[in-house]
Coordinates of C-alpha atoms in Angstrom, one line a residue:
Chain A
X1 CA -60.1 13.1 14.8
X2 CA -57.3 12.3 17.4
X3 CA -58.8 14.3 20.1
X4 CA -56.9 16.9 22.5
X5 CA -55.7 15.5 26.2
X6 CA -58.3 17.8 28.6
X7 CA -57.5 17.3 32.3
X8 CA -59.5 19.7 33.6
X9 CA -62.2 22.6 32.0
X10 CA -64.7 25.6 34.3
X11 CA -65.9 28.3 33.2
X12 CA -64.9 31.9 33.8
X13 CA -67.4 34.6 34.8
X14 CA -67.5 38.2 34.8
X15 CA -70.6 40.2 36.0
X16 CA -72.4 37.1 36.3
X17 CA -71.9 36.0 33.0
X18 CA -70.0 33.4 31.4
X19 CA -67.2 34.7 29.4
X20 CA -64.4 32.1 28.9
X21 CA -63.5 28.3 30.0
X22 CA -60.0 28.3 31.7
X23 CA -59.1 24.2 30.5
X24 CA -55.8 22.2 31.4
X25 CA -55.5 21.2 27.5
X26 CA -52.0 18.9 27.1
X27 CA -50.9 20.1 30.0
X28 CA -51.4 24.0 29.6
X29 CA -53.7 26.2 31.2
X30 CA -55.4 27.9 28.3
X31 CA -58.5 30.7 28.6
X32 CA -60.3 29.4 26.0
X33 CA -63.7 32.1 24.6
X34 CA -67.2 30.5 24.2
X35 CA -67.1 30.6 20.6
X36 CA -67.5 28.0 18.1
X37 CA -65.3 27.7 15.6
X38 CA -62.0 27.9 18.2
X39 CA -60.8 24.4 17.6
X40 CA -60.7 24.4 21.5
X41 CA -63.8 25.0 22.7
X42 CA -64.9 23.0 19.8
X43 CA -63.4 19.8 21.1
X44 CA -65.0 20.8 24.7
X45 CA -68.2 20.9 23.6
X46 CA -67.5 17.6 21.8
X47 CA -65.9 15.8 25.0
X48 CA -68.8 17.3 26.9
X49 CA -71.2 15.8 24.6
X50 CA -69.2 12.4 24.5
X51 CA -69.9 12.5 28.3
X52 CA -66.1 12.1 28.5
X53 CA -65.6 15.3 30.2
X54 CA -67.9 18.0 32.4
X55 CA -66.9 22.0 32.8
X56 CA -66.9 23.3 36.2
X57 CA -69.4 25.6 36.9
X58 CA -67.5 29.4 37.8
X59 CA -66.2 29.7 41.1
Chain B
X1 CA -49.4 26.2 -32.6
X2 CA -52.7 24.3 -34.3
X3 CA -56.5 25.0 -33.0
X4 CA -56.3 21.7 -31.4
X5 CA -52.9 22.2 -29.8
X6 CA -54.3 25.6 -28.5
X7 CA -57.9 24.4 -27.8
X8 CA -55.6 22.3 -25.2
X9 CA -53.7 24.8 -23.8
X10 CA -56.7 26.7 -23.1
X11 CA -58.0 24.1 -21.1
X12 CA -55.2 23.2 -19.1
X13 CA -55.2 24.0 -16.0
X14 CA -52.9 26.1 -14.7
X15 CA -52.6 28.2 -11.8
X16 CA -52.1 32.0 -12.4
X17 CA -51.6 34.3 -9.5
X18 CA -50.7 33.1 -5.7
X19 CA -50.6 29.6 -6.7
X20 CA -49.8 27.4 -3.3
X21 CA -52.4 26.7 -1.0
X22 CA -50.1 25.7 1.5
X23 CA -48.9 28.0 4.3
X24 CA -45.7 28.1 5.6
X25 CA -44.4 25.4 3.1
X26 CA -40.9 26.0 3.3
X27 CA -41.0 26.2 7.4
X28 CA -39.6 29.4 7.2
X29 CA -41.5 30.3 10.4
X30 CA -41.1 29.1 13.7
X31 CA -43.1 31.0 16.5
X32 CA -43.8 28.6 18.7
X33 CA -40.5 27.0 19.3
X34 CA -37.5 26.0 16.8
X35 CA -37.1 22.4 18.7
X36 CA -39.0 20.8 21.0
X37 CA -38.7 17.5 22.7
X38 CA -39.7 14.5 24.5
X39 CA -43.3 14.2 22.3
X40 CA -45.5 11.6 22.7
X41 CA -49.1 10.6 22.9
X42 CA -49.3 14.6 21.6
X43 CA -51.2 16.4 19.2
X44 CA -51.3 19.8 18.4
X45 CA -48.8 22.5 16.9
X46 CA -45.3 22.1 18.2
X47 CA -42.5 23.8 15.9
X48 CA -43.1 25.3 13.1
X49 CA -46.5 27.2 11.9
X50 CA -49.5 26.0 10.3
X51 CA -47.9 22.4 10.7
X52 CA -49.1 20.2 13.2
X53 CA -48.2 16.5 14.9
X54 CA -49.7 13.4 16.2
X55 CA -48.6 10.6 17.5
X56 CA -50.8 7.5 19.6
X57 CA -48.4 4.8 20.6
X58 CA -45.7 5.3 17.9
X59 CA -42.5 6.1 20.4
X60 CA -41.1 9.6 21.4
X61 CA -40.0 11.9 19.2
X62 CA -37.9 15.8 19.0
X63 CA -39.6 17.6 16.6
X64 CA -37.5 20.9 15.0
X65 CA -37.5 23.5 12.7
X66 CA -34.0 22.5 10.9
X67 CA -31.4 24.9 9.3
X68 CA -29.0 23.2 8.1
X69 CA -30.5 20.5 6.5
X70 CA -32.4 21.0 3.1
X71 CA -32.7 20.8 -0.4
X72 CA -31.0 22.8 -2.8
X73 CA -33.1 26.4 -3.2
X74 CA -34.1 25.7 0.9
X75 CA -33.0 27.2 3.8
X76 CA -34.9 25.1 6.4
X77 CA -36.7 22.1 6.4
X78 CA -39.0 20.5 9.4
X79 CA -37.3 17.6 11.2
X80 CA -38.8 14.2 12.9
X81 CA -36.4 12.3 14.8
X82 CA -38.3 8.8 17.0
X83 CA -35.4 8.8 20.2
X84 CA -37.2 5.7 21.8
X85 CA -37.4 1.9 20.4
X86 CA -40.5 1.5 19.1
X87 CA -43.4 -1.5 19.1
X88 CA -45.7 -0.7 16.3
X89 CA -49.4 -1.9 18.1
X90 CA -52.6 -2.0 16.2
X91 CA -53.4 1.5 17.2
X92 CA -50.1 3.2 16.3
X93 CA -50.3 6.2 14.5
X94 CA -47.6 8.9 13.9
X95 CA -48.3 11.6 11.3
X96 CA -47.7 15.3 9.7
X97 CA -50.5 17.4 9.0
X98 CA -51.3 20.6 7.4
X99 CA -55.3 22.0 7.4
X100 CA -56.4 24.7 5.0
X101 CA -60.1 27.2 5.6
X102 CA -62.4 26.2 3.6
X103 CA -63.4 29.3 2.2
X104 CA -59.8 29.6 0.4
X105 CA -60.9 26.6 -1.3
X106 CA -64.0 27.2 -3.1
X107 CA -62.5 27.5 -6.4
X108 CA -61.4 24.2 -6.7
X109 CA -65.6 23.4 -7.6
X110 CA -66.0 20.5 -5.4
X111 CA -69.5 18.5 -5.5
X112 CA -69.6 20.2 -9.3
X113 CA -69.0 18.4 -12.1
X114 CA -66.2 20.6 -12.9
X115 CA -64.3 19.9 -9.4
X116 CA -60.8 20.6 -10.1
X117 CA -57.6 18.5 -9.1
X118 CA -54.8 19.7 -6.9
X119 CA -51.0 18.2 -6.8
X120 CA -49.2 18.2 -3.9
X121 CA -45.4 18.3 -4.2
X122 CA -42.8 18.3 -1.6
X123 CA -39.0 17.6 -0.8
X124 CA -38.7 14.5 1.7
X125 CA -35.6 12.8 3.3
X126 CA -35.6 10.0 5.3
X127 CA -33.2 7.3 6.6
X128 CA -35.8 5.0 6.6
X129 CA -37.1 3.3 2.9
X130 CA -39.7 2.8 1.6
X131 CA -43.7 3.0 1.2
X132 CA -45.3 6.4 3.1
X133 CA -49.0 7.5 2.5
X134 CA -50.4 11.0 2.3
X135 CA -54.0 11.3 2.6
X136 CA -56.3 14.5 2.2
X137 CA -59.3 14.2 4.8
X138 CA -62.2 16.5 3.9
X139 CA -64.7 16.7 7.5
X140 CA -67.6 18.7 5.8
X141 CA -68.0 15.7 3.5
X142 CA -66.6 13.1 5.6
X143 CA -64.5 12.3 2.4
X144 CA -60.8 11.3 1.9
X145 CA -57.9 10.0 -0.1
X146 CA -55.5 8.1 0.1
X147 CA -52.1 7.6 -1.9
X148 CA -48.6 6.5 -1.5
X149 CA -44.7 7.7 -2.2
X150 CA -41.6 6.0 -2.1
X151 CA -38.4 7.0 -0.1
X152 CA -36.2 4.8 -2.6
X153 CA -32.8 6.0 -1.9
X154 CA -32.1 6.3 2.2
X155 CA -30.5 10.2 3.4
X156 CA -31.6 11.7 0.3
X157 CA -33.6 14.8 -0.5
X158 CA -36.2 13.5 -3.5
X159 CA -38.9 15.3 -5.1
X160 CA -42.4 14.0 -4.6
X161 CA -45.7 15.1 -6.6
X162 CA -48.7 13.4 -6.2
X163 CA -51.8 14.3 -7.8
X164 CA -55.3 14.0 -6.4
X165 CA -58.5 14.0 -8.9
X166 CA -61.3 16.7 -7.8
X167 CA -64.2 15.7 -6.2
X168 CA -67.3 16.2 -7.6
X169 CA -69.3 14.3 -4.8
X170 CA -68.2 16.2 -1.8
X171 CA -68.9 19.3 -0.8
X172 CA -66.6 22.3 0.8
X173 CA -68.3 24.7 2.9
X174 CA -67.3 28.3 2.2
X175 CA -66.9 29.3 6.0
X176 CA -63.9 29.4 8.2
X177 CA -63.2 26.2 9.4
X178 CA -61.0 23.5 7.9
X179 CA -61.9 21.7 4.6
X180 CA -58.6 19.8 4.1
X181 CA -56.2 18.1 5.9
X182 CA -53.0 17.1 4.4
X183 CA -51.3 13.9 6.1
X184 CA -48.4 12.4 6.1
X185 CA -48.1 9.7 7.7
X186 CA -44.6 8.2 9.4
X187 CA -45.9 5.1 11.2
X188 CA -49.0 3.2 10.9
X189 CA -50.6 0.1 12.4
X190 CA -53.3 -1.8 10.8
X191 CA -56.2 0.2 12.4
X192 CA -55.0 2.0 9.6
X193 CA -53.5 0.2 6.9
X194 CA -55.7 -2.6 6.7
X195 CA -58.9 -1.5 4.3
X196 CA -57.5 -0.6 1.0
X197 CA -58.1 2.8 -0.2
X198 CA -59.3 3.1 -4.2
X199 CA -57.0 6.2 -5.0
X200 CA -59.8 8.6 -5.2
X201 CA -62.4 10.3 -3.4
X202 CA -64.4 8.0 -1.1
X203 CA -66.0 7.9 2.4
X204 CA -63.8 8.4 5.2
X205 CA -62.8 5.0 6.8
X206 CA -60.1 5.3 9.5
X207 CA -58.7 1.9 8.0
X208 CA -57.4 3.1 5.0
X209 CA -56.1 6.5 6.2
X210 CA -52.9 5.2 5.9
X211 CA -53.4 2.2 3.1
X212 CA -50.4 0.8 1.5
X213 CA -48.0 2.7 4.2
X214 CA -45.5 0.2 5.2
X215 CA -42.4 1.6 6.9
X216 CA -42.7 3.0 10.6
X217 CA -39.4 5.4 12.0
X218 CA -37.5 3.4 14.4
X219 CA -35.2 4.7 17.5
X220 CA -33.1 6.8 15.6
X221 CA -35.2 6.7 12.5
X222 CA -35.4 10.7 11.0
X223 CA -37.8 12.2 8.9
X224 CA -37.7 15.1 7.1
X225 CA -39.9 17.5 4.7
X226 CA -39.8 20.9 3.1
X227 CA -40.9 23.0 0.0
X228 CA -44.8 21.7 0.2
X229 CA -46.9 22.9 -2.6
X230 CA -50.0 22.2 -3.3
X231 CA -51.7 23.8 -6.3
X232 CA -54.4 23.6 -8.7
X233 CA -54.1 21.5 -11.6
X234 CA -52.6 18.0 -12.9
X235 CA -49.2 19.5 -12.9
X236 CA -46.6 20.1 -10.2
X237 CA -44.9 23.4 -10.6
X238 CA -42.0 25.3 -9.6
X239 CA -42.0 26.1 -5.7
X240 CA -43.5 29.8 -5.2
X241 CA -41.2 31.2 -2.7
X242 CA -43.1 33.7 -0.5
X243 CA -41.0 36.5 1.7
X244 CA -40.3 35.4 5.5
X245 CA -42.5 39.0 6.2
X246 CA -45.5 38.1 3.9
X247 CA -45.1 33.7 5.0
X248 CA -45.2 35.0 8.7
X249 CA -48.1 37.5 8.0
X250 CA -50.1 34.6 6.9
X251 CA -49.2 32.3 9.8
X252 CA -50.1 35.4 12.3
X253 CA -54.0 35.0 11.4
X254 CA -53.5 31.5 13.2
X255 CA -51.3 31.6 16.0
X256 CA -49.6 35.3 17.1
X257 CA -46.9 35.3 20.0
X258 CA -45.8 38.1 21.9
X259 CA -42.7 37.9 23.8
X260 CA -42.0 40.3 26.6
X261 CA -38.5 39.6 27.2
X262 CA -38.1 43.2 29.6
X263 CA -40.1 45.5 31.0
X264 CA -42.2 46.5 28.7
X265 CA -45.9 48.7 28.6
X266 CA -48.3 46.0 28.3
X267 CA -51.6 46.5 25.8
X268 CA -53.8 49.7 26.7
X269 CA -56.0 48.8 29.7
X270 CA -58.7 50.2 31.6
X271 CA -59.9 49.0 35.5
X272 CA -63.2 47.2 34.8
X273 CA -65.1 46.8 37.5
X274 CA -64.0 45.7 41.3
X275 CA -60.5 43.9 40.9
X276 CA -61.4 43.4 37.0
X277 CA -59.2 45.0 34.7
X278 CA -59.5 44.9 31.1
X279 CA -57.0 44.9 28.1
X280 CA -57.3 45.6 24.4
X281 CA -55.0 43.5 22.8
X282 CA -54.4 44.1 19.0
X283 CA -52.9 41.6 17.0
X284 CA -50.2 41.9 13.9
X285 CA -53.5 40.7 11.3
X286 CA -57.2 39.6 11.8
X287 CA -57.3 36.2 13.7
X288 CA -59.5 33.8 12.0
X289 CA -61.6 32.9 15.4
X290 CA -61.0 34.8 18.7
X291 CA -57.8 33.1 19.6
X292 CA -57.2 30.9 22.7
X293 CA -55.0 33.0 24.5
X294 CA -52.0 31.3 27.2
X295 CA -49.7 33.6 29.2
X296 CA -46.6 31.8 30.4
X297 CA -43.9 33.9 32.9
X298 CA -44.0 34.4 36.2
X299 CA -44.0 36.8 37.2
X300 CA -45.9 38.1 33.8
X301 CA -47.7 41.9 34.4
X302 CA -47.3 44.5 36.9
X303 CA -49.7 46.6 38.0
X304 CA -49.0 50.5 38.9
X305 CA -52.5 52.3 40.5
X306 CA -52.2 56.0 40.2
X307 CA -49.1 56.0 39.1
X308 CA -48.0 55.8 41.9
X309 CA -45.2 53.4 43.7
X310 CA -47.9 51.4 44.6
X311 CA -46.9 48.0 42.3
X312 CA -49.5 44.8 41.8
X313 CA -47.4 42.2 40.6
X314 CA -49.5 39.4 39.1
X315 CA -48.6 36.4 37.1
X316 CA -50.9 36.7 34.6
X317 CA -52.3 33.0 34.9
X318 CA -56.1 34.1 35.4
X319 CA -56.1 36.6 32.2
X320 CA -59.0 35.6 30.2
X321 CA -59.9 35.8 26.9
X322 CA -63.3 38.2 26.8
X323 CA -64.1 38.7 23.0
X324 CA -63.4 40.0 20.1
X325 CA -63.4 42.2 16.9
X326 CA -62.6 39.9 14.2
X327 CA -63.3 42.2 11.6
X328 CA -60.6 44.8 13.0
X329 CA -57.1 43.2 14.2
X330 CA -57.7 43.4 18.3
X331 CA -59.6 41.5 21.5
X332 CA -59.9 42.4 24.7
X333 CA -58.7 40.3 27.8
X334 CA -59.4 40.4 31.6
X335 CA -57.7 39.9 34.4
X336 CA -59.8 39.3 37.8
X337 CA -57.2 39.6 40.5
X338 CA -55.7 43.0 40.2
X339 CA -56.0 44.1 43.6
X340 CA -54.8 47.6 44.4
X341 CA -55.1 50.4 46.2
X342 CA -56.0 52.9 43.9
X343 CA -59.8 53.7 41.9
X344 CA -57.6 54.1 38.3
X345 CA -55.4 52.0 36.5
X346 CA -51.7 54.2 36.1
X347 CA -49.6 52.0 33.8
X348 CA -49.3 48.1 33.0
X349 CA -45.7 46.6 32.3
X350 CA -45.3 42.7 31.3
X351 CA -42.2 41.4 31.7
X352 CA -40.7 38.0 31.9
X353 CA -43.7 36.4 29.8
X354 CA -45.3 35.5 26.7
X355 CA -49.1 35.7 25.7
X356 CA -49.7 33.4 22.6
X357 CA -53.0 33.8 20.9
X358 CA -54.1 30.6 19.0
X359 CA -57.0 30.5 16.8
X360 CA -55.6 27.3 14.6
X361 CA -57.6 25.7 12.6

């Protein structure tokens, strides 16, 4: 309900594994942990299965 | 006192113990910020904790933790204030809203037959008469209601309890995530307002969220709210005032915020691996999820290898949030661009900065 403004989402490695998504979230760079249940990544999973948003692969 | 008189009171329903399932209800605690302004199109936590705020085409508004203004037995209320002319569209919605975990909610017995009610009461002030709604959305059922108060008399603090029957045909799950969501609403447009909502519990229909709500804050228009209780039972009782160090205590396994106003050692850390170093971060309480962490400063840590005079400054921006131990009070962070000249970490200072940890519900 009444979704969060996501600009921009990629995910963070360490050791070759992903550990976090850094996401522009209403205007604030957040490191947000792969964990359901964080209201965050929650809704990025959601945009990202609403095909209204895609996370960055790590750099 | 008869057998039937007492056969009564032994039924009633009346909350023993911690009684309000409400946190933070008379906005005694403000981490985030005390005022903030210029909000629109927002949604999210803004002022005080526990207590967030949406608005979708519904003006601009400053949102504050007030001190001054409250009811008698209050030292703060939470204050709404629209500083734009507003054009209520179809799509207009401006609301309130307070969620509580599920698992503190299992002894209300919903989808039993012996699902208890709850009363919410609260102190509200407005400048603006009229007819506001409250609605209690439950997302593992998909379930709500819907009812209405009146602000009768304009810039005056009045009492409201409204009591909402149990529901014995929706389920709460006994886990961590939200199973209400208090809201009240402070403008509406008819994506909203235009099915009309029974009173009880019933499928979730985003047209009757706010049914019967027909008042929306215009420039200037003010809204305030304070002493929320809401508690087992048919009955609205006295307010339970909690201590600021036991309200904050329960807002800390939500959203913690550590300033770092000076120089200051930063949490215990360890080099990593490469240019990683590693922090242990441990919180006041338990966080309910590992937190969404955001450090704000510039600059925000320093670096010393070796202890020696060798200094990394860094701003902080690509700490990230690794994992945590939810069943002890701490998590660990990373930070990728420590580059140095040493093989050891010496000592870490913040300064300058905050690092809020958010696990909201």
């Amino acid at each position: 309900m009444n979704e969060m403004n996501i600009t921009s989402a990629q995910y963070v490695e360490e050791d070759g594994v992903n550990t976090s998504i850094k996401a522009t979230m209403d205007g604030k760079v957040l490191s947000v942990p792969i964990e359901v249940g964080n209201r965050h990544y929650d809704e990025i999973m959601r945009q990202v299965e609403a095909g209204t948003l895609t996370i960055q692969e790590a750099e | 006192m008869t057998s039937q008189a007492r056969q009564l009171a032994d039924k009633a329903v009346v909350p023993t113990g911690r009684k309000n399932l409400i946190i933070n209800g008379a906005m005694q605690v403000a981490q985030r910020d005390d005022e903030v302004t210029g909000q629109t199109e927002t949604n999210g936590y803004k002022t005080v904790d526990r207590f967030q705020f949406w608005t979708y085409s519904g003006g601009t508004y400053t949102l504050s933790q007030d001190g001054t203004e409250a009811p008698q037995g209050f030292a703060h209320s939470h204050k709404v204030l629209n500083t734009s002319a507003t054009t209520t569209v179809a799509g207009t919605g401006v609301t309130f809203r307070h969620r509580i975990e599920a698992q503190d909610l299992q002894h209300l017995d919903y989808n039993t037959s012996s699902a208890k009610p709850v009363t919410l009461s609260f102190w509200v002030r407005s400048d603006t008469t009229g007819t506001y709604a409250v609605r209690i959305y439950n997302p593992d059922s998909g379930r709500m209601v819907t009812k209405t108060y009146a602000i009768s008399t304009a810039d005056t603090w009045e009492k409201k309890n409204i009591t909402f029957s149990g529901d014995t045909g929706g389920v709460i799950n006994n886990d961590s995530g939200y199973a209400f969501e208090v809201a009240w609403w402070l403008a509406a447009g008819t994506d909203f307002t235009s099915g009309s909502a029974s009173g009880s519990w019933e499928a979730y229909s985003s047209t009757k969220e706010a049914s019967g709500h027909n008042v929306n804050l215009n420039s200037g228009g003010n809204w305030y709210i304070t002493g929320v209780q809401l508690e087992v039972g048919s009955v609205a009782t006295e307010f339970e005032h909690r201590s600021f160090g036991e309200e904050l205590a329960l807002c800390q396994r939500y959203y913690t915020k550590f300033d770092f106003p000076q120089t200051t050692p930063f949490f215990p850390s360890h080099r990593q691996t490469g240019n990683t170093v590693r922090s242990t971060v441990t919180t006041p309480v338990p966080m309910r999820t590992t937190p969404t962490i955001n450090a704000s400063g510039q600059p925000f840590l320093s670096y010393n290898w070796d202890n020696s005079s060798n200094f990394l400054v860094d701003d902080g921006t690509s700490l990230t949030v690794i994992g945590s131990s939810l069943d002890a009070n701490r998590f660990t962070i990373s930070n990728p661009d420590v580059t140095g000249v040493g093989s050891n970490i010496g000592s870490v200072y913040a300064y300058n900065g905050d690092l809020e940890c958010d696990s909201e519900l």
